C-alpha cells in the first residue's frame, strides 16, 4: 500500500457510536505473538441462548475437539467462509453472519483461533453469538484481533466449524485510517471487514504500513444484501443477483474486500483470459486508468508469471490512497499524472506479492512492498532515488518513521532488488522470482525466503550484499 511521499499520515484514535439495530441476515507452524494497544475485552454473548456445554468442558458429540488446553494457535489453517452480509448505504451500517470451516494444517494441536477484523478498530465491531461446532464460546476482542477459544483442543488435521455474527458502522470521513472503512463521496470502501484467520498484530504504527498477516482461503462465498441498488466491486466474481442480493465467490484469496456505489459506471477490457473491470464515478480518468491497469497486468505477468485469476477489478475509492486486495485494487480520484500510473502498476503488482505469495506484512514489509515495487517500477519504467539515508530493510513497520518508511522500504528496497537483478542478469533474476512465487503460491513466503530464492538462482554469492541491509537475517 503506497502513500505519496510528501504526505504524512497521522494515526487517529477511532471511536464510533455503536448502532444497535442492524438487519443481520442469518442464513512451516507459526505461533501467535500478541502485542496490541488495547486491552482484550470479553464479548457478552447475550442472554437468549442456552448455556454452552463447552463452558463446562462438555464437547459436542460430533466435534473433533478434545477436552483440555494447549496455549497455542497457528496461521497454518485452511478456512473456508460462507457469509451473509447486510450492507446499508443509507445509514452506513453493516451486519453479517459468517460460517467458517477450519482445517488445522499446522502439524500440532491448537486451542484458539485468531481472526483479524479492521472493523474492530474502525467500526466499533459488536459480536453476536459465537459457536464452535455448535457450542457457545466467549471470544475476546483486542485491538483488531478477535480471539476465539475452541473450548478444547483441535488436533492436527482435524476440522471444526466456527460461526459468528457481528455488526459494525462505516466511518463517514477519510481522516487517518478511516478511508479503509468508510462511506464517503458516494462510495463505500470496506477493507478487511470480514474476520479472517490471522495472527495478532498491533494496528497502531508510526507510519502507514499494513499491519496485517492473513492466511489464504480455498473458498469464500459472500451474499451481499443492500438497502438500495448498488454497483459492487468485490474480490472474486459475481455468481448471482436476486433482487438486492448479489453473491460473490472467490478461491485462493487471503482477504475479501468490497467497494460499492450507486453512481459507478463499469467499463470492461480483457488481458488474455482475464476480464478487467473498471468501476468509477463521472470525472474519474477511466480511459487512462484502464490503459494503465491492462498494461500492468500484461507486463507484470510476463515477468512474474501469468495472473492466475479470471477477474481483475479496478475501483475508484472514496479517497485516501491506493490499496491492494486479491483480484481488486482501489485508486483515489486525487491521484494524477505519473503518480497515478505508478500507483496503478504498484497496486497491481501486489496481486503477486501479498496476493499469491503471502507474508507477514507487519513484521516483514520488505517481502511484499519492496518486491511489488520493484516489479511495478520495472514494468512501468518509473524509477527515482530515495530521499532518506540508506537504512536497514529487515525491520517491521513499527520501526520506521512516517517520513522515511516509503523511502526506505519501497524505494531503497526496490532499488536493492534491481541491483541484485543487474548482478544476476535479468533472465536469471526473473526465473528465480517465478520459482519463489510457484513455491509459495497461496501460502506464506517472507523476506529471508525471497532473498534465499534469489541467491539460489545464481552462481554468485549474494549474501555479502544482503548482510548490511538485513543484519538480523544474514
PDB file of C-alpha atoms in Angstrom, residues 15-208:
ATOM      1  CA  UNK A  15     -14.366   5.724  18.166  1.00  0.00           C
ATOM      2  CA  UNK A  16     -17.858   5.439  16.729  1.00  0.00           C
ATOM      3  CA  UNK A  17     -21.228   5.382  18.353  1.00  0.00           C
ATOM      4  CA  UNK A  18     -22.437   1.812  18.124  1.00  0.00           C
ATOM      5  CA  UNK A  19     -25.636   1.392  16.144  1.00  0.00           C
ATOM      6  CA  UNK A  20     -27.630  -1.349  17.801  1.00  0.00           C
ATOM      7  CA  UNK A  21     -30.227  -2.287  15.225  1.00  0.00           C
ATOM      8  CA  UNK A  22     -28.971  -3.942  12.068  1.00  0.00           C
ATOM      9  CA  UNK A  23     -30.703  -6.191   9.591  1.00  0.00           C
ATOM     10  CA  UNK A  24     -28.449  -9.161  10.067  1.00  0.00           C
ATOM     11  CA  UNK A  25     -29.072 -11.951   7.616  1.00  0.00           C
ATOM     12  CA  UNK A  26     -28.804 -15.352   9.155  1.00  0.00           C
ATOM     13  CA  UNK A  27     -28.626 -17.804   6.995  1.00  0.00           C
ATOM     14  CA  UNK A  28       6.006 -24.385   8.322  1.00  0.00           C
ATOM     15  CA  UNK A  29       3.984 -23.770  12.001  1.00  0.00           C
ATOM     16  CA  UNK A  30       3.563 -20.274  13.347  1.00  0.00           C
ATOM     17  CA  UNK A  31       2.668 -19.399  16.912  1.00  0.00           C
ATOM     18  CA  UNK A  32       0.958 -16.153  17.780  1.00  0.00           C
ATOM     19  CA  UNK A  33       2.810 -13.352  19.489  1.00  0.00           C
ATOM     20  CA  UNK A  34       0.116 -10.930  20.573  1.00  0.00           C
ATOM     21  CA  UNK A  35       1.034  -7.311  21.172  1.00  0.00           C
ATOM     22  CA  UNK A  36      -1.874  -4.916  20.976  1.00  0.00           C
ATOM     23  CA  UNK A  37      -2.551  -1.376  22.022  1.00  0.00           C
ATOM     24  CA  UNK A  38      -5.960  -2.033  23.531  1.00  0.00           C
ATOM     25  CA  UNK A  39      -6.821  -4.446  26.282  1.00  0.00           C
ATOM     26  CA  UNK A  40      -8.699  -7.603  25.462  1.00  0.00           C
ATOM     27  CA  UNK A  41     -12.337  -7.437  26.358  1.00  0.00           C
ATOM     28  CA  UNK A  42     -14.664 -10.414  26.721  1.00  0.00           C
ATOM     29  CA  UNK A  43     -17.709 -10.371  24.498  1.00  0.00           C
ATOM     30  CA  UNK A  44     -21.049 -10.798  26.213  1.00  0.00           C
ATOM     31  CA  UNK A  45     -22.808 -13.423  24.122  1.00  0.00           C
ATOM     32  CA  UNK A  46     -26.244 -12.262  25.245  1.00  0.00           C
ATOM     33  CA  UNK A  47     -28.935 -13.803  27.407  1.00  0.00           C
ATOM     34  CA  UNK A  48     -31.260 -15.559  24.974  1.00  0.00           C
ATOM     35  CA  UNK A  49     -29.233 -18.668  24.152  1.00  0.00           C
ATOM     36  CA  UNK A  50     -28.882 -21.785  26.301  1.00  0.00           C
ATOM     37  CA  UNK A  51     -25.717 -22.221  28.360  1.00  0.00           C
ATOM     38  CA  UNK A  52     -22.761 -23.594  26.457  1.00  0.00           C
ATOM     39  CA  UNK A  53     -21.749 -27.183  27.200  1.00  0.00           C
ATOM     40  CA  UNK A  54     -18.231 -26.141  26.142  1.00  0.00           C
ATOM     41  CA  UNK A  55     -18.063 -23.783  29.107  1.00  0.00           C
ATOM     42  CA  UNK A  56     -18.236 -26.774  31.465  1.00  0.00           C
ATOM     43  CA  UNK A  57     -15.884 -28.905  29.408  1.00  0.00           C
ATOM     44  CA  UNK A  58     -18.544 -30.841  27.506  1.00  0.00           C
ATOM     45  CA  UNK A  59     -17.807 -31.265  23.788  1.00  0.00           C
ATOM     46  CA  UNK A  60     -20.403 -31.708  21.059  1.00  0.00           C
ATOM     47  CA  UNK A  61     -20.698 -35.425  20.153  1.00  0.00           C
ATOM     48  CA  UNK A  62     -19.719 -34.810  16.515  1.00  0.00           C
ATOM     49  CA  UNK A  63     -16.853 -32.456  17.286  1.00  0.00           C
ATOM     50  CA  UNK A  64     -13.172 -33.285  16.792  1.00  0.00           C
ATOM     51  CA  UNK A  65     -12.280 -31.012  19.701  1.00  0.00           C
ATOM     52  CA  UNK A  66     -10.947 -32.850  22.755  1.00  0.00           C
ATOM     53  CA  UNK A  67     -11.114 -31.521  26.308  1.00  0.00           C
ATOM     54  CA  UNK A  68      -8.052 -29.666  27.533  1.00  0.00           C
ATOM     55  CA  UNK A  69      -5.853 -26.663  26.787  1.00  0.00           C
ATOM     56  CA  UNK A  70      -2.594 -26.276  24.908  1.00  0.00           C
ATOM     57  CA  UNK A  71      -1.991 -22.492  24.815  1.00  0.00           C
ATOM     58  CA  UNK A  72      -1.295 -22.487  21.085  1.00  0.00           C
ATOM     59  CA  UNK A  73      -2.675 -21.152  17.819  1.00  0.00           C
ATOM     60  CA  UNK A  74      -1.363 -21.044  14.249  1.00  0.00           C
ATOM     61  CA  UNK A  75      -1.878 -19.228  10.974  1.00  0.00           C
ATOM     62  CA  UNK A  76      -1.424 -22.512   9.117  1.00  0.00           C
ATOM     63  CA  UNK A  77      -5.161 -23.183   8.977  1.00  0.00           C
ATOM     64  CA  UNK A  78      -7.295 -23.752   5.894  1.00  0.00           C
ATOM     65  CA  UNK A  79     -10.561 -21.893   6.410  1.00  0.00           C
ATOM     66  CA  UNK A  80     -13.490 -21.525   4.045  1.00  0.00           C
ATOM     67  CA  UNK A  81     -16.001 -18.708   4.595  1.00  0.00           C
ATOM     68  CA  UNK A  82     -19.729 -18.693   3.862  1.00  0.00           C
ATOM     69  CA  UNK A  83     -21.089 -15.237   4.649  1.00  0.00           C
ATOM     70  CA  UNK A  84     -24.403 -13.404   4.564  1.00  0.00           C
ATOM     71  CA  UNK A  85     -23.846  -9.635   4.707  1.00  0.00           C
ATOM     72  CA  UNK A  86     -26.387  -6.850   5.071  1.00  0.00           C
ATOM     73  CA  UNK A  87     -24.896  -3.571   3.817  1.00  0.00           C
ATOM     74  CA  UNK A  88     -26.807  -0.333   4.334  1.00  0.00           C
ATOM     75  CA  UNK A  89     -25.557   2.520   2.183  1.00  0.00           C
ATOM     76  CA  UNK A  90     -28.006   4.956   3.770  1.00  0.00           C
ATOM     77  CA  UNK A  91     -27.041   4.694   7.445  1.00  0.00           C
ATOM     78  CA  UNK A  92     -23.580   3.126   6.926  1.00  0.00           C
ATOM     79  CA  UNK A  93     -24.441   0.014   8.943  1.00  0.00           C
ATOM     80  CA  UNK A  94     -23.407  -3.498   8.138  1.00  0.00           C
ATOM     81  CA  UNK A  95     -24.279  -6.794   9.784  1.00  0.00           C
ATOM     82  CA  UNK A  96     -23.087 -10.267   8.914  1.00  0.00           C
ATOM     83  CA  UNK A  97     -23.132 -13.920   9.805  1.00  0.00           C
ATOM     84  CA  UNK A  98     -20.022 -15.897   8.866  1.00  0.00           C
ATOM     85  CA  UNK A  99     -19.685 -19.673   8.935  1.00  0.00           C
ATOM     86  CA  UNK A 100     -16.081 -20.857   8.803  1.00  0.00           C
ATOM     87  CA  UNK A 101     -14.989 -24.439   8.175  1.00  0.00           C
ATOM     88  CA  UNK A 102     -11.442 -24.661   9.521  1.00  0.00           C
ATOM     89  CA  UNK A 103      -8.895 -27.447   8.981  1.00  0.00           C
ATOM     90  CA  UNK A 104      -5.860 -27.497  11.270  1.00  0.00           C
ATOM     91  CA  UNK A 105      -2.879 -27.907   8.926  1.00  0.00           C
ATOM     92  CA  UNK A 106      -0.297 -26.665  11.423  1.00  0.00           C
ATOM     93  CA  UNK A 107       1.127 -30.051  12.348  1.00  0.00           C
ATOM     94  CA  UNK A 108       0.239 -29.595  16.008  1.00  0.00           C
ATOM     95  CA  UNK A 109      -2.785 -29.039  18.246  1.00  0.00           C
ATOM     96  CA  UNK A 110      -4.385 -25.627  18.786  1.00  0.00           C
ATOM     97  CA  UNK A 111      -6.944 -24.358  21.291  1.00  0.00           C
ATOM     98  CA  UNK A 112      -7.808 -20.948  19.854  1.00  0.00           C
ATOM     99  CA  UNK A 113      -8.159 -19.163  16.526  1.00  0.00           C
ATOM    100  CA  UNK A 114      -7.174 -15.542  15.981  1.00  0.00           C
ATOM    101  CA  UNK A 115      -9.205 -13.514  13.498  1.00  0.00           C
ATOM    102  CA  UNK A 116      -8.271 -10.148  12.038  1.00  0.00           C
ATOM    103  CA  UNK A 117     -11.064  -7.598  11.569  1.00  0.00           C
ATOM    104  CA  UNK A 118     -10.290  -3.971  10.831  1.00  0.00           C
ATOM    105  CA  UNK A 119     -13.861  -3.116  11.850  1.00  0.00           C
ATOM    106  CA  UNK A 120     -12.832  -3.816  15.433  1.00  0.00           C
ATOM    107  CA  UNK A 121     -10.728  -0.653  15.282  1.00  0.00           C
ATOM    108  CA  UNK A 122     -12.593   1.487  12.779  1.00  0.00           C
ATOM    109  CA  UNK A 123     -16.215   0.354  13.017  1.00  0.00           C
ATOM    110  CA  UNK A 124     -16.905  -0.398  16.682  1.00  0.00           C
ATOM    111  CA  UNK A 125     -17.464  -4.020  15.800  1.00  0.00           C
ATOM    112  CA  UNK A 126     -20.006  -5.747  18.061  1.00  0.00           C
ATOM    113  CA  UNK A 127     -20.063  -9.526  18.140  1.00  0.00           C
ATOM    114  CA  UNK A 128     -23.209 -11.568  18.464  1.00  0.00           C
ATOM    115  CA  UNK A 129     -23.246 -15.254  19.404  1.00  0.00           C
ATOM    116  CA  UNK A 130     -20.104 -17.217  18.525  1.00  0.00           C
ATOM    117  CA  UNK A 131     -20.158 -21.006  18.357  1.00  0.00           C
ATOM    118  CA  UNK A 132     -17.576 -23.705  17.742  1.00  0.00           C
ATOM    119  CA  UNK A 133     -19.095 -26.962  16.485  1.00  0.00           C
ATOM    120  CA  UNK A 134     -22.434 -25.665  17.690  1.00  0.00           C
ATOM    121  CA  UNK A 135     -21.243 -24.904  21.231  1.00  0.00           C
ATOM    122  CA  UNK A 136     -21.223 -21.354  22.571  1.00  0.00           C
ATOM    123  CA  UNK A 137     -17.831 -19.863  23.370  1.00  0.00           C
ATOM    124  CA  UNK A 138     -16.799 -16.453  24.683  1.00  0.00           C
ATOM    125  CA  UNK A 139     -14.320 -14.661  22.421  1.00  0.00           C
ATOM    126  CA  UNK A 140     -12.282 -11.595  23.315  1.00  0.00           C
ATOM    127  CA  UNK A 141     -11.624  -8.551  21.155  1.00  0.00           C
ATOM    128  CA  UNK A 142      -8.312  -6.738  21.482  1.00  0.00           C
ATOM    129  CA  UNK A 143      -7.195  -4.079  19.039  1.00  0.00           C
ATOM    130  CA  UNK A 144      -8.060  -5.526  15.586  1.00  0.00           C
ATOM    131  CA  UNK A 145      -7.985  -9.167  16.706  1.00  0.00           C
ATOM    132  CA  UNK A 146     -10.851 -11.439  17.731  1.00  0.00           C
ATOM    133  CA  UNK A 147      -9.563 -14.417  19.725  1.00  0.00           C
ATOM    134  CA  UNK A 148     -11.944 -17.370  19.654  1.00  0.00           C
ATOM    135  CA  UNK A 149     -11.333 -20.142  22.217  1.00  0.00           C
ATOM    136  CA  UNK A 150     -12.224 -23.542  20.840  1.00  0.00           C
ATOM    137  CA  UNK A 151     -13.467 -24.907  24.148  1.00  0.00           C
ATOM    138  CA  UNK A 152     -10.811 -27.602  23.990  1.00  0.00           C
ATOM    139  CA  UNK A 153      -8.008 -28.821  21.734  1.00  0.00           C
ATOM    140  CA  UNK A 154      -8.272 -29.286  17.949  1.00  0.00           C
ATOM    141  CA  UNK A 155      -5.747 -31.941  16.852  1.00  0.00           C
ATOM    142  CA  UNK A 156      -3.574 -31.588  13.767  1.00  0.00           C
ATOM    143  CA  UNK A 157      -5.533 -32.493  10.642  1.00  0.00           C
ATOM    144  CA  UNK A 158      -8.913 -32.138  12.340  1.00  0.00           C
ATOM    145  CA  UNK A 159     -11.781 -29.900  11.213  1.00  0.00           C
ATOM    146  CA  UNK A 160     -14.030 -27.555  13.182  1.00  0.00           C
ATOM    147  CA  UNK A 161     -16.883 -25.198  12.284  1.00  0.00           C
ATOM    148  CA  UNK A 162     -16.876 -21.673  13.692  1.00  0.00           C
ATOM    149  CA  UNK A 163     -19.933 -19.465  13.335  1.00  0.00           C
ATOM    150  CA  UNK A 164     -20.079 -15.813  14.311  1.00  0.00           C
ATOM    151  CA  UNK A 165     -22.310 -12.816  13.742  1.00  0.00           C
ATOM    152  CA  UNK A 166     -21.349  -9.186  14.082  1.00  0.00           C
ATOM    153  CA  UNK A 167     -22.375  -5.596  13.440  1.00  0.00           C
ATOM    154  CA  UNK A 168     -20.303  -2.532  12.578  1.00  0.00           C
ATOM    155  CA  UNK A 169     -20.706   1.021  11.292  1.00  0.00           C
ATOM    156  CA  UNK A 170     -18.723   2.544   8.447  1.00  0.00           C
ATOM    157  CA  UNK A 171     -16.973   5.839   9.035  1.00  0.00           C
ATOM    158  CA  UNK A 172     -18.096   8.967   7.193  1.00  0.00           C
ATOM    159  CA  UNK A 173     -14.708  10.588   6.564  1.00  0.00           C
ATOM    160  CA  UNK A 174     -11.190   9.925   5.271  1.00  0.00           C
ATOM    161  CA  UNK A 175      -9.143  11.047   8.277  1.00  0.00           C
ATOM    162  CA  UNK A 176      -6.253   8.904   9.451  1.00  0.00           C
ATOM    163  CA  UNK A 177      -7.062   5.303   8.552  1.00  0.00           C
ATOM    164  CA  UNK A 178     -10.808   5.919   8.272  1.00  0.00           C
ATOM    165  CA  UNK A 179     -10.614   5.738   4.469  1.00  0.00           C
ATOM    166  CA  UNK A 180     -10.173   1.977   4.786  1.00  0.00           C
ATOM    167  CA  UNK A 181     -13.669   1.554   6.248  1.00  0.00           C
ATOM    168  CA  UNK A 182     -15.939   4.362   5.173  1.00  0.00           C
ATOM    169  CA  UNK A 183     -18.856   5.607   3.123  1.00  0.00           C
ATOM    170  CA  UNK A 184     -17.741   8.947   1.775  1.00  0.00           C
ATOM    171  CA  UNK A 185     -18.066  10.810  -1.529  1.00  0.00           C
ATOM    172  CA  UNK A 186     -20.802   8.441  -2.653  1.00  0.00           C
ATOM    173  CA  UNK A 187     -18.623   5.316  -2.315  1.00  0.00           C
ATOM    174  CA  UNK A 188     -18.479   2.522   0.256  1.00  0.00           C
ATOM    175  CA  UNK A 189     -14.981   1.215   0.982  1.00  0.00           C
ATOM    176  CA  UNK A 190     -14.837  -1.838   3.259  1.00  0.00           C
ATOM    177  CA  UNK A 191     -11.322  -3.216   3.635  1.00  0.00           C
ATOM    178  CA  UNK A 192     -10.681  -6.360   5.717  1.00  0.00           C
ATOM    179  CA  UNK A 193     -14.161  -6.131   7.226  1.00  0.00           C
ATOM    180  CA  UNK A 194     -14.590  -9.913   7.401  1.00  0.00           C
ATOM    181  CA  UNK A 195     -12.994 -11.636  10.435  1.00  0.00           C
ATOM    182  CA  UNK A 196     -10.221 -13.726   8.891  1.00  0.00           C
ATOM    183  CA  UNK A 197      -7.692 -16.305  10.110  1.00  0.00           C
ATOM    184  CA  UNK A 198      -4.549 -14.456  11.122  1.00  0.00           C
ATOM    185  CA  UNK A 199      -2.061 -13.896  13.900  1.00  0.00           C
ATOM    186  CA  UNK A 200      -2.498 -10.842  16.102  1.00  0.00           C
ATOM    187  CA  UNK A 201      -0.614  -7.748  15.006  1.00  0.00           C
ATOM    188  CA  UNK A 202      -0.938  -4.246  16.543  1.00  0.00           C
ATOM    189  CA  UNK A 203      -2.952  -1.883  14.366  1.00  0.00           C
ATOM    190  CA  UNK A 204      -1.215   1.291  15.610  1.00  0.00           C
ATOM    191  CA  UNK A 205       2.077   2.127  13.911  1.00  0.00           C
ATOM    192  CA  UNK A 206       4.139   5.302  13.343  1.00  0.00           C
ATOM    193  CA  UNK A 207       3.577   5.240   9.570  1.00  0.00           C
ATOM    194  CA  UNK A 208       1.087   3.885   7.051  1.00  0.00           C
TER     195      UNK A 208
END
